[in-house]
mmCIF file of C-alpha atoms in Angstrom:
data_model
loop_
_atom_site.group_PDB
_atom_site.id
_atom_site.type_symbol
_atom_site.label_atom_id
_atom_site.label_comp_id
_atom_site.label_asym_id
_atom_site.label_seq_id
_atom_site.Cartn_x
_atom_site.Cartn_y
_atom_site.Cartn_z
ATOM 1 C CA UNK A 1 12.244 30.980 -16.435
ATOM 2 C CA UNK A 2 11.306 28.490 -19.185
ATOM 3 C CA UNK A 3 8.674 25.895 -18.103
ATOM 4 C CA UNK A 4 9.912 22.420 -17.933
ATOM 5 C CA UNK A 5 8.824 20.442 -21.004
ATOM 6 C CA UNK A 6 6.514 17.893 -19.709
ATOM 7 C CA UNK A 7 6.107 14.281 -20.980
ATOM 8 C CA UNK A 8 2.812 14.189 -19.294
ATOM 9 C CA UNK A 9 1.378 16.508 -22.030
ATOM 10 C CA UNK A 10 2.478 14.435 -24.698
ATOM 11 C CA UNK A 11 1.098 10.993 -26.043
ATOM 12 C CA UNK A 12 3.312 8.161 -24.668
ATOM 13 C CA UNK A 13 5.069 5.800 -27.023
ATOM 14 C CA UNK A 14 3.304 3.094 -28.641
ATOM 15 C CA UNK A 15 4.070 -0.505 -28.624
ATOM 16 C CA UNK A 16 6.314 -0.132 -31.763
ATOM 17 C CA UNK A 17 8.412 2.671 -30.198
ATOM 18 C CA UNK A 18 8.714 0.927 -26.825
ATOM 19 C CA UNK A 19 10.131 -2.182 -28.624
ATOM 20 C CA UNK A 20 12.608 -0.203 -30.941
ATOM 21 C CA UNK A 21 16.031 -1.586 -30.162
ATOM 22 C CA UNK A 22 18.227 1.086 -28.355
ATOM 23 C CA UNK A 23 21.868 1.444 -29.799
ATOM 24 C CA UNK A 24 23.302 -0.638 -26.736
ATOM 25 C CA UNK A 25 23.087 -1.589 -22.934
ATOM 26 C CA UNK A 26 21.683 0.845 -20.391
ATOM 27 C CA UNK A 27 23.295 1.351 -16.961
ATOM 28 C CA UNK A 28 21.306 2.636 -13.981
ATOM 29 C CA UNK A 29 23.671 4.291 -11.486
ATOM 30 C CA UNK A 30 22.750 5.123 -7.824
ATOM 31 C CA UNK A 31 24.459 5.615 -4.570
ATOM 32 C CA UNK A 32 22.667 2.865 -2.677
ATOM 33 C CA UNK A 33 20.132 0.163 -2.970
ATOM 34 C CA UNK A 34 18.570 0.430 0.608
ATOM 35 C CA UNK A 35 14.883 1.290 1.368
ATOM 36 C CA UNK A 36 13.921 4.257 -0.319
ATOM 37 C CA UNK A 37 11.812 5.800 -2.998
ATOM 38 C CA UNK A 38 14.217 6.273 -5.750
ATOM 39 C CA UNK A 39 15.766 2.834 -4.916
ATOM 40 C CA UNK A 40 12.155 1.290 -5.580
ATOM 41 C CA UNK A 41 11.768 3.153 -8.721
ATOM 42 C CA UNK A 42 15.154 1.836 -10.118
ATOM 43 C CA UNK A 43 14.141 -1.718 -9.295
ATOM 44 C CA UNK A 44 10.907 -1.295 -11.006
ATOM 45 C CA UNK A 45 12.396 0.210 -14.083
ATOM 46 C CA UNK A 46 15.292 -2.312 -14.327
ATOM 47 C CA UNK A 47 12.849 -5.249 -13.912
ATOM 48 C CA UNK A 48 10.629 -3.881 -16.854
ATOM 49 C CA UNK A 49 13.508 -2.726 -19.061
ATOM 50 C CA UNK A 50 14.822 -6.334 -18.751
ATOM 51 C CA UNK A 51 11.390 -7.710 -19.635
ATOM 52 C CA UNK A 52 11.395 -5.575 -22.638
ATOM 53 C CA UNK A 53 14.499 -6.987 -24.033
ATOM 54 C CA UNK A 54 16.652 -3.953 -22.852
ATOM 55 C CA UNK A 55 19.933 -5.218 -21.507
ATOM 56 C CA UNK A 56 20.292 -3.611 -18.104
ATOM 57 C CA UNK A 57 22.941 -3.247 -15.576
ATOM 58 C CA UNK A 58 22.671 -1.476 -12.136
ATOM 59 C CA UNK A 59 25.830 0.251 -10.800
ATOM 60 C CA UNK A 60 25.772 0.944 -7.000
ATOM 61 C CA UNK A 61 28.140 3.636 -5.715
ATOM 62 C CA UNK A 62 28.454 1.793 -2.318
ATOM 63 C CA UNK A 63 28.096 -1.652 -0.676
ATOM 64 C CA UNK A 64 24.808 -0.788 0.811
ATOM 65 C CA UNK A 65 22.750 -2.904 -1.485
ATOM 66 C CA UNK A 66 19.989 -4.300 0.821
ATOM 67 C CA UNK A 67 17.220 -5.091 -0.130
ATOM 68 C CA UNK A 68 17.024 -3.921 -3.682
ATOM 69 C CA UNK A 69 20.488 -5.361 -4.758
ATOM 70 C CA UNK A 70 19.436 -8.996 -3.836
ATOM 71 C CA UNK A 71 15.929 -8.481 -5.502
ATOM 72 C CA UNK A 72 17.553 -7.235 -8.639
ATOM 73 C CA UNK A 73 19.977 -10.138 -8.775
ATOM 74 C CA UNK A 74 17.015 -12.749 -8.238
ATOM 75 C CA UNK A 75 15.523 -11.022 -11.382
ATOM 76 C CA UNK A 76 18.560 -11.777 -13.333
ATOM 77 C CA UNK A 77 19.930 -8.096 -13.447
ATOM 78 C CA UNK A 78 23.612 -7.693 -12.974
ATOM 79 C CA UNK A 79 24.328 -5.306 -9.955
ATOM 80 C CA UNK A 80 27.848 -3.992 -9.747
ATOM 81 C CA UNK A 81 28.723 -2.709 -6.154
ATOM 82 C CA UNK A 82 31.627 -0.130 -6.086
ATOM 83 C CA UNK A 83 32.995 -0.140 -2.488
ATOM 84 C CA UNK A 84 33.068 3.307 -0.796
ATOM 85 C CA UNK A 85 35.827 4.259 1.414
ATOM 86 C CA UNK A 86 35.126 7.888 2.231
ATOM 87 C CA UNK A 87 33.243 10.894 0.710
ATOM 88 C CA UNK A 88 34.259 12.239 -2.625
ATOM 89 C CA UNK A 89 36.455 9.664 -4.312
ATOM 90 C CA UNK A 90 38.115 9.957 -7.740
ATOM 91 C CA UNK A 91 38.857 6.196 -7.535
ATOM 92 C CA UNK A 92 35.231 5.471 -7.663
ATOM 93 C CA UNK A 93 34.899 7.454 -10.847
ATOM 94 C CA UNK A 94 37.667 5.347 -12.315
ATOM 95 C CA UNK A 95 35.928 2.265 -11.109
ATOM 96 C CA UNK A 96 32.721 3.156 -12.664
ATOM 97 C CA UNK A 97 34.299 4.091 -15.796
ATOM 98 C CA UNK A 98 35.864 0.841 -15.963
ATOM 99 C CA UNK A 99 32.621 -1.044 -15.539
ATOM 100 C CA UNK A 100 30.770 1.187 -17.914
ATOM 101 C CA UNK A 101 33.318 0.401 -20.600
ATOM 102 C CA UNK A 102 33.404 -3.081 -19.689
ATOM 103 C CA UNK A 103 29.827 -3.738 -20.117
ATOM 104 C CA UNK A 104 29.790 -1.524 -23.211
ATOM 105 C CA UNK A 105 27.225 0.748 -21.665
ATOM 106 C CA UNK A 106 25.401 3.156 -24.332
ATOM 107 C CA UNK A 107 23.325 4.975 -21.853
ATOM 108 C CA UNK A 108 24.158 5.983 -18.184
ATOM 109 C CA UNK A 109 21.006 6.896 -16.449
ATOM 110 C CA UNK A 110 21.763 8.184 -12.862
ATOM 111 C CA UNK A 111 19.491 8.759 -9.875
ATOM 112 C CA UNK A 112 19.915 11.685 -7.550
ATOM 113 C CA UNK A 113 22.742 14.362 -7.262
ATOM 114 C CA UNK A 114 25.608 12.475 -6.062
ATOM 115 C CA UNK A 115 25.138 9.735 -8.744
ATOM 116 C CA UNK A 116 24.662 12.195 -11.337
ATOM 117 C CA UNK A 117 28.046 13.663 -10.700
ATOM 118 C CA UNK A 118 29.805 10.357 -10.528
ATOM 119 C CA UNK A 119 28.180 9.222 -13.740
ATOM 120 C CA UNK A 120 28.878 12.492 -15.582
ATOM 121 C CA UNK A 121 32.462 12.192 -15.007
ATOM 122 C CA UNK A 122 32.742 8.354 -15.565
ATOM 123 C CA UNK A 123 30.907 8.665 -18.947
ATOM 124 C CA UNK A 124 33.382 11.142 -20.111
ATOM 125 C CA UNK A 125 36.264 9.038 -18.867
ATOM 126 C CA UNK A 126 34.588 5.872 -20.593
ATOM 127 C CA UNK A 127 33.396 7.473 -23.788
ATOM 128 C CA UNK A 128 29.771 6.526 -22.984
ATOM 129 C CA UNK A 129 27.730 8.254 -25.730
ATOM 130 C CA UNK A 130 24.541 9.157 -23.762
ATOM 131 C CA UNK A 131 24.060 10.406 -20.176
ATOM 132 C CA UNK A 132 20.703 10.993 -18.227
ATOM 133 C CA UNK A 133 20.748 12.718 -15.048
ATOM 134 C CA UNK A 134 17.624 12.720 -12.851
ATOM 135 C CA UNK A 135 16.559 14.826 -9.958
ATOM 136 C CA UNK A 136 13.914 13.206 -7.803
ATOM 137 C CA UNK A 137 13.913 15.261 -4.570
ATOM 138 C CA UNK A 138 14.140 18.942 -3.739
ATOM 139 C CA UNK A 139 17.514 19.419 -1.943
ATOM 140 C CA UNK A 140 17.710 23.160 -0.869
ATOM 141 C CA UNK A 141 20.473 22.236 1.851
ATOM 142 C CA UNK A 142 23.251 21.233 -0.454
ATOM 143 C CA UNK A 143 26.580 23.137 -0.061
ATOM 144 C CA UNK A 144 27.613 25.897 -2.487
ATOM 145 C CA UNK A 145 30.359 23.639 -4.020
ATOM 146 C CA UNK A 146 27.764 20.784 -4.328
ATOM 147 C CA UNK A 147 25.479 23.142 -6.215
ATOM 148 C CA UNK A 148 28.142 24.383 -8.403
ATOM 149 C CA UNK A 149 28.930 20.774 -9.492
ATOM 150 C CA UNK A 150 25.194 19.973 -9.864
ATOM 151 C CA UNK A 151 24.695 22.828 -12.213
ATOM 152 C CA UNK A 152 27.545 22.070 -14.429
ATOM 153 C CA UNK A 153 26.177 18.300 -14.683
ATOM 154 C CA UNK A 154 22.643 19.314 -15.297
ATOM 155 C CA UNK A 155 23.403 22.113 -17.752
ATOM 156 C CA UNK A 156 25.659 19.855 -19.861
ATOM 157 C CA UNK A 157 23.235 17.195 -20.069
ATOM 158 C CA UNK A 158 21.112 16.841 -23.403
ATOM 159 C CA UNK A 159 18.198 15.803 -21.195
ATOM 160 C CA UNK A 160 17.330 15.942 -17.546
ATOM 161 C CA UNK A 161 14.554 13.674 -16.016
ATOM 162 C CA UNK A 162 12.529 14.611 -13.134
ATOM 163 C CA UNK A 163 9.551 12.774 -11.548
ATOM 164 C CA UNK A 164 7.249 15.878 -10.819
ATOM 165 C CA UNK A 165 6.320 19.069 -12.442
ATOM 166 C CA UNK A 166 7.478 21.293 -9.799
ATOM 167 C CA UNK A 167 10.960 19.739 -9.771
ATOM 168 C CA UNK A 168 11.241 20.509 -13.581
ATOM 169 C CA UNK A 169 10.521 24.042 -12.785
ATOM 170 C CA UNK A 170 13.064 24.196 -9.987
ATOM 171 C CA UNK A 171 15.683 22.643 -11.972
ATOM 172 C CA UNK A 172 15.181 25.131 -14.661
ATOM 173 C CA UNK A 173 15.258 28.070 -12.341
ATOM 174 C CA UNK A 174 17.792 27.062 -9.544
ATOM 175 C CA UNK A 175 20.280 25.563 -11.940
ATOM 176 C CA UNK A 176 19.745 27.591 -15.180
ATOM 177 C CA UNK A 177 18.931 24.530 -17.032
ATOM 178 C CA UNK A 178 17.057 24.954 -20.510
ATOM 179 C CA UNK A 179 13.554 24.070 -19.613
ATOM 180 C CA UNK A 180 13.162 22.652 -23.155
ATOM 181 C CA UNK A 181 15.679 19.746 -22.069
ATOM 182 C CA UNK A 182 13.735 18.826 -18.958
ATOM 183 C CA UNK A 183 11.350 15.616 -19.170
ATOM 184 C CA UNK A 184 8.908 14.757 -16.325
ATOM 185 C CA UNK A 185 7.960 11.213 -15.945
ATOM 186 C CA UNK A 186 5.931 10.485 -12.773
ATOM 187 C CA UNK A 187 6.801 7.607 -10.433
ATOM 188 C CA UNK A 188 5.215 4.241 -11.132
ATOM 189 C CA UNK A 189 4.349 1.373 -9.025
ATOM 190 C CA UNK A 190 3.027 -2.203 -9.245
ATOM 191 C CA UNK A 191 -0.604 -1.630 -8.311
ATOM 192 C CA UNK A 192 -1.111 -5.332 -8.467
ATOM 193 C CA UNK A 193 0.781 -5.662 -5.088
ATOM 194 C CA UNK A 194 -2.045 -3.818 -3.240
ATOM 195 C CA UNK A 195 -5.221 -5.710 -4.411
ATOM 196 C CA UNK A 196 -7.035 -7.749 -2.100
ATOM 197 C CA UNK A 197 -4.404 -8.259 0.537
ATOM 198 C CA UNK A 198 -5.436 -8.947 4.042
ATOM 199 C CA UNK A 199 -4.148 -6.824 6.994
ATOM 200 C CA UNK A 200 -1.709 -8.062 9.442
ATOM 201 C CA UNK A 201 -3.635 -9.748 12.425
ATOM 202 C CA UNK A 202 -2.252 -7.303 14.994
ATOM 203 C CA UNK A 203 -3.915 -4.313 13.299
ATOM 204 C CA UNK A 204 -7.570 -5.414 13.719
ATOM 205 C CA UNK A 205 -7.601 -5.471 17.543
ATOM 206 C CA UNK A 206 -9.233 -2.474 18.513
ATOM 207 C CA UNK A 207 -10.156 1.058 17.106
ATOM 208 C CA UNK A 208 -9.477 2.738 13.810
ATOM 209 C CA UNK A 209 -5.797 2.849 12.674
ATOM 210 C CA UNK A 210 -4.179 5.902 11.532
ATOM 211 C CA UNK A 211 -0.764 4.808 9.899
ATOM 212 C CA UNK A 212 2.327 6.036 8.205
ATOM 213 C CA UNK A 213 5.178 4.318 6.484
ATOM 214 C CA UNK A 214 8.405 6.336 6.033
ATOM 215 C CA UNK A 215 11.954 6.602 6.939
ATOM 216 C CA UNK A 216 12.291 8.227 10.284
ATOM 217 C CA UNK A 217 14.569 11.157 9.357
ATOM 218 C CA UNK A 218 14.105 14.886 9.679
ATOM 219 C CA UNK A 219 12.287 15.444 6.179
ATOM 220 C CA UNK A 220 9.538 13.088 7.249
ATOM 221 C CA UNK A 221 8.775 15.066 10.456
ATOM 222 C CA UNK A 222 7.904 12.038 12.777
ATOM 223 C CA UNK A 223 7.868 14.382 15.810
ATOM 224 C CA UNK A 224 5.207 16.407 13.933
ATOM 225 C CA UNK A 225 3.107 13.193 13.561
ATOM 226 C CA UNK A 226 3.535 12.519 17.261
ATOM 227 C CA UNK A 227 1.924 15.917 17.904
ATOM 228 C CA UNK A 228 -1.034 15.199 15.466
ATOM 229 C CA UNK A 229 -1.565 11.862 17.336
ATOM 230 C CA UNK A 230 -1.571 13.634 20.720
ATOM 231 C CA UNK A 231 -4.148 16.088 19.513
ATOM 232 C CA UNK A 232 -6.463 13.270 17.942
ATOM 233 C CA UNK A 233 -6.039 11.062 20.917
ATOM 234 C CA UNK A 234 -7.165 13.864 23.170
ATOM 235 C CA UNK A 235 -10.633 13.838 21.465
ATOM 236 C CA UNK A 236 -10.829 10.134 20.369
ATOM 237 C CA UNK A 237 -8.931 8.075 22.824
ATOM 238 C CA UNK A 238 -9.753 4.930 20.965
ATOM 239 C CA UNK A 239 -7.749 5.712 17.779
ATOM 240 C CA UNK A 240 -4.431 3.817 17.303
ATOM 241 C CA UNK A 241 -1.510 5.162 15.368
ATOM 242 C CA UNK A 242 1.026 2.897 13.684
ATOM 243 C CA UNK A 243 4.196 4.573 12.213
ATOM 244 C CA UNK A 244 6.138 2.069 10.378
ATOM 245 C CA UNK A 245 9.830 2.422 9.365
ATOM 246 C CA UNK A 246 13.267 2.824 10.548
ATOM 247 C CA UNK A 247 16.108 5.372 10.225
ATOM 248 C CA UNK A 248 18.395 7.816 11.674
ATOM 249 C CA UNK A 249 15.750 9.289 14.058
ATOM 250 C CA UNK A 250 14.250 5.936 15.206
ATOM 251 C CA UNK A 251 15.657 5.937 18.682
ATOM 252 C CA UNK A 252 15.160 9.511 19.281
ATOM 253 C CA UNK A 253 11.338 9.334 18.235
ATOM 254 C CA UNK A 254 10.800 6.290 20.438
ATOM 255 C CA UNK A 255 12.170 8.431 23.318
ATOM 256 C CA UNK A 256 9.949 11.232 22.365
ATOM 257 C CA UNK A 257 6.891 9.019 22.132
ATOM 258 C CA UNK A 258 7.630 7.911 25.808
ATOM 259 C CA UNK A 259 7.953 11.598 26.985
ATOM 260 C CA UNK A 260 4.572 12.462 25.331
ATOM 261 C CA UNK A 261 2.989 9.540 27.061
ATOM 262 C CA UNK A 262 2.056 8.027 23.894
ATOM 263 C CA UNK A 263 3.470 4.537 24.181
ATOM 264 C CA UNK A 264 0.004 2.778 24.639
ATOM 265 C CA UNK A 265 -1.500 4.241 21.582
ATOM 266 C CA UNK A 266 1.339 5.063 18.912
ATOM 267 C CA UNK A 267 3.010 1.776 17.593
ATOM 268 C CA UNK A 268 6.451 1.938 16.173
ATOM 269 C CA UNK A 269 7.210 -1.590 15.080
ATOM 270 C CA UNK A 270 10.253 -0.584 12.782
ATOM 271 C CA UNK A 271 10.928 -1.429 9.168
ATOM 272 C CA UNK A 272 8.336 -3.678 7.660
ATOM 273 C CA UNK A 273 8.697 -5.684 4.346
ATOM 274 C CA UNK A 274 4.980 -6.353 4.256
ATOM 275 C CA UNK A 275 3.833 -3.039 3.027
ATOM 276 C CA UNK A 276 0.776 -4.085 1.378
ATOM 277 C CA UNK A 277 -0.416 -5.789 4.519
ATOM 278 C CA UNK A 278 0.439 -2.729 6.658
ATOM 279 C CA UNK A 279 -1.614 -0.388 4.333
ATOM 280 C CA UNK A 280 -4.541 -3.043 4.350
ATOM 281 C CA UNK A 281 -4.737 -2.650 8.116
ATOM 282 C CA UNK A 282 -4.870 1.338 7.998
ATOM 283 C CA UNK A 283 -8.223 3.162 7.873
ATOM 284 C CA UNK A 284 -6.331 6.171 6.591
ATOM 285 C CA UNK A 285 -2.640 7.036 5.805
ATOM 286 C CA UNK A 286 -0.809 10.177 6.861
ATOM 287 C CA UNK A 287 2.330 11.932 5.772
ATOM 288 C CA UNK A 288 3.868 15.023 6.989
ATOM 289 C CA UNK A 289 6.957 15.603 4.913
ATOM 290 C CA UNK A 290 8.457 19.146 4.755
ATOM 291 C CA UNK A 291 9.559 18.463 1.078
ATOM 292 C CA UNK A 292 9.063 15.533 -1.284
ATOM 293 C CA UNK A 293 9.633 14.801 -4.886
ATOM 294 C CA UNK A 294 6.858 12.466 -5.747
ATOM 295 C CA UNK A 295 6.084 10.310 -2.577
ATOM 296 C CA UNK A 296 5.987 6.746 -3.241
ATOM 297 C CA UNK A 297 4.503 6.130 0.249
ATOM 298 C CA UNK A 298 1.473 8.202 -0.867
ATOM 299 C CA UNK A 299 1.233 6.337 -4.265
ATOM 300 C CA UNK A 300 1.238 3.046 -2.354
ATOM 301 C CA UNK A 301 -1.433 4.117 0.070
ATOM 302 C CA UNK A 302 -3.705 5.248 -2.859
ATOM 303 C CA UNK A 303 -3.188 1.983 -4.556
ATOM 304 C CA UNK A 304 -4.268 0.353 -1.423
ATOM 305 C CA UNK A 305 -7.379 2.372 -1.506
ATOM 306 C CA UNK A 306 -6.405 4.201 1.679
ATOM 307 C CA UNK A 307 -7.514 7.870 1.931
ATOM 308 C CA UNK A 308 -4.512 10.164 2.465
ATOM 309 C CA UNK A 309 -3.955 13.146 4.852
ATOM 310 C CA UNK A 310 -0.780 14.769 3.870
ATOM 311 C CA UNK A 311 1.091 18.115 4.150
ATOM 312 C CA UNK A 312 0.581 20.258 1.278
ATOM 313 C CA UNK A 313 4.137 20.562 -0.112
ATOM 314 C CA UNK A 314 4.977 20.536 -3.984
ATOM 315 C CA UNK A 315 5.006 17.024 -5.237
ATOM 316 C CA UNK A 316 2.595 15.603 -2.855
ATOM 317 C CA UNK A 317 0.031 18.021 -4.139
ATOM 318 C CA UNK A 318 0.579 16.581 -7.589
ATOM 319 C CA UNK A 319 -0.511 13.291 -6.310
ATOM 320 C CA UNK A 320 -3.257 13.995 -3.691
ATOM 321 C CA UNK A 321 -6.429 15.717 -5.098
ATOM 322 C CA UNK A 322 -7.553 17.631 -2.049
ATOM 323 C CA UNK A 323 -11.183 16.513 -1.326
ATOM 324 C CA UNK A 324 -11.280 13.752 -3.723
ATOM 325 C CA UNK A 325 -8.326 11.150 -2.775
ATOM 326 C CA UNK A 326 -7.614 12.758 0.522
ATOM 327 C CA UNK A 327 -7.057 15.966 2.492
ATOM 328 C CA UNK A 328 -3.968 18.212 2.253
ATOM 329 C CA UNK A 329 -3.123 20.411 5.312
ATOM 330 C CA UNK A 330 -0.572 23.405 5.811
ATOM 331 C CA UNK A 331 2.671 21.938 6.559
ATOM 332 C CA UNK A 332 3.356 23.863 9.847
ATOM 333 C CA UNK A 333 -0.083 23.391 11.203
ATOM 334 C CA UNK A 334 -0.511 20.446 13.364
ATOM 335 C CA UNK A 335 -4.238 21.277 14.402
ATOM 336 C CA UNK A 336 -5.272 21.515 10.800
ATOM 337 C CA UNK A 337 -3.664 18.013 10.363
ATOM 338 C CA UNK A 338 -5.456 16.584 13.501
ATOM 339 C CA UNK A 339 -8.830 18.211 12.224
ATOM 340 C CA UNK A 340 -8.274 16.489 8.864
ATOM 341 C CA UNK A 341 -7.732 13.153 10.394
ATOM 342 C CA UNK A 342 -10.725 13.487 12.811
ATOM 343 C CA UNK A 343 -12.976 14.589 9.912
ATOM 344 C CA UNK A 344 -12.271 11.319 8.001
ATOM 345 C CA UNK A 345 -12.465 9.179 10.976
ATOM 346 C CA UNK A 346 -15.936 10.519 11.725
ATOM 347 C CA UNK A 347 -17.137 10.074 8.106
ATOM 348 C CA UNK A 348 -16.082 6.520 7.220
ATOM 349 C CA UNK A 349 -18.177 6.677 4.028
ATOM 350 C CA UNK A 350 -16.364 9.870 2.770
ATOM 351 C CA UNK A 351 -13.043 8.122 3.639
ATOM 352 C CA UNK A 352 -13.830 5.088 1.889
ATOM 353 C CA UNK A 353 -14.866 6.890 -1.305
ATOM 354 C CA UNK A 354 -11.570 9.001 -1.297
ATOM 355 C CA UNK A 355 -9.755 5.554 -0.963
ATOM 356 C CA UNK A 356 -11.609 4.289 -3.976
ATOM 357 C CA UNK A 357 -10.871 7.405 -5.988
ATOM 358 C CA UNK A 358 -7.210 7.228 -4.908
ATOM 359 C CA UNK A 359 -6.786 3.711 -6.141
ATOM 360 C CA UNK A 360 -8.425 4.696 -9.545
ATOM 361 C CA UNK A 361 -5.987 7.516 -9.908
ATOM 362 C CA UNK A 362 -3.000 5.103 -8.996
ATOM 363 C CA UNK A 363 -4.185 2.789 -11.644
ATOM 364 C CA UNK A 364 -4.730 5.283 -14.482
ATOM 365 C CA UNK A 365 -1.784 7.747 -13.696
ATOM 366 C CA UNK A 366 1.047 6.035 -11.696
ATOM 367 C CA UNK A 367 1.284 2.480 -13.035
ATOM 368 C CA UNK A 368 4.960 1.043 -13.651
ATOM 369 C CA UNK A 369 3.921 0.619 -17.441
ATOM 370 C CA UNK A 370 3.412 4.481 -17.775
ATOM 371 C CA UNK A 371 6.719 5.330 -15.876
ATOM 372 C CA UNK A 372 8.684 2.732 -18.112
ATOM 373 C CA UNK A 373 7.053 4.051 -21.365
ATOM 374 C CA UNK A 374 7.936 7.509 -20.440
ATOM 375 C CA UNK A 375 11.353 6.725 -19.483
ATOM 376 C CA UNK A 376 11.858 4.828 -22.641
ATOM 377 C CA UNK A 377 10.612 7.681 -24.753
ATOM 378 C CA UNK A 378 13.400 9.847 -23.282
ATOM 379 C CA UNK A 379 15.901 7.087 -24.129
ATOM 380 C CA UNK A 380 14.844 7.077 -27.699
ATOM 381 C CA UNK A 381 15.138 10.811 -27.817
ATOM 382 C CA UNK A 382 18.675 10.459 -26.935
ATOM 383 C CA UNK A 383 19.162 7.733 -29.306
ATOM 384 C CA UNK A 384 17.871 10.001 -32.119
ATOM 385 C CA UNK A 385 20.186 12.876 -30.972
ATOM 386 C CA UNK A 386 23.077 10.522 -31.168
ATOM 387 C CA UNK A 387 22.230 9.407 -34.814
ATOM 388 C CA UNK A 388 20.016 6.230 -34.050
ATOM 389 C CA UNK A 389 16.829 5.481 -35.727
ATOM 390 C CA UNK A 390 13.676 7.756 -34.839
#
């Protein structure tokens, strides 16, 4: 297997390169603009591209555009929603192709597998010169037919963008993509959002708070977090857990919390728009996912100077430095996770030092500016391949 060519090992573009005009407008294509890590990254990229003078359009393959569709529109970025009627629709390919042609899109940059397939077909139909698919999550459960389509799309692309080193290696191996075409650009976040933010008032009434912010879906293993909470509370009854988020398993997890007798100690307030304030009220942050790409929730916790306790899965282990910015535990070991949480609760000085180190890492390695510089460098590579100026 060829190793993925990583942009993290190369110098980023200088100010001159970043400001070099692209041959035409950029279209960002995604399936939905609801709460999610990829949706947040698209939002940050679109805003920054617009600020740098790149005409940017966002194409959403459904009418699920809350909250980021409105936020993008407020920032002056056109959002084109293509109504979805059922699963795979050739009609949406034609609609997307028409929009790409109408907006004279030069480069279509797609997010995630479904959007990759639609964007590839629409680019061919509309005659869009450059296409950049991205892989941002490990998706081992896709059907055989879907994997065949994924492989055709990725192998035919001049460049493939991923947000973690392990994903670059996986794409090269699982889909037989030439590793020399893969580019790694880590996620970026606006770290200024997390500076000097006061916690929510309800979070400081009582003992230490162990928190998590995520979608309530199978991948995030909320049931595992409840088991960790049960074990921690058996030894330190004064601890409070606050699991923030919503999703397909929310009602099921509420019922499980009741059956486990944890309702008095584990808060599940639902979705929150006040993420910086939520994090400010947590003494440490926990994530128990069974797989990740590059977890935005962990990056946000680090930016808020919260120590992180997380499952040692690929992607997360590229962000959390065990023993320095947090602690990693074996994914299936609830007792190890509980011990990690307890060890930081019992040593606040160590936990605070990890939080400070995490914020420094977020500032130096995972800023929006670095993400945008890296992405623009790939755009300029494509420009050169298509006969543009170097």
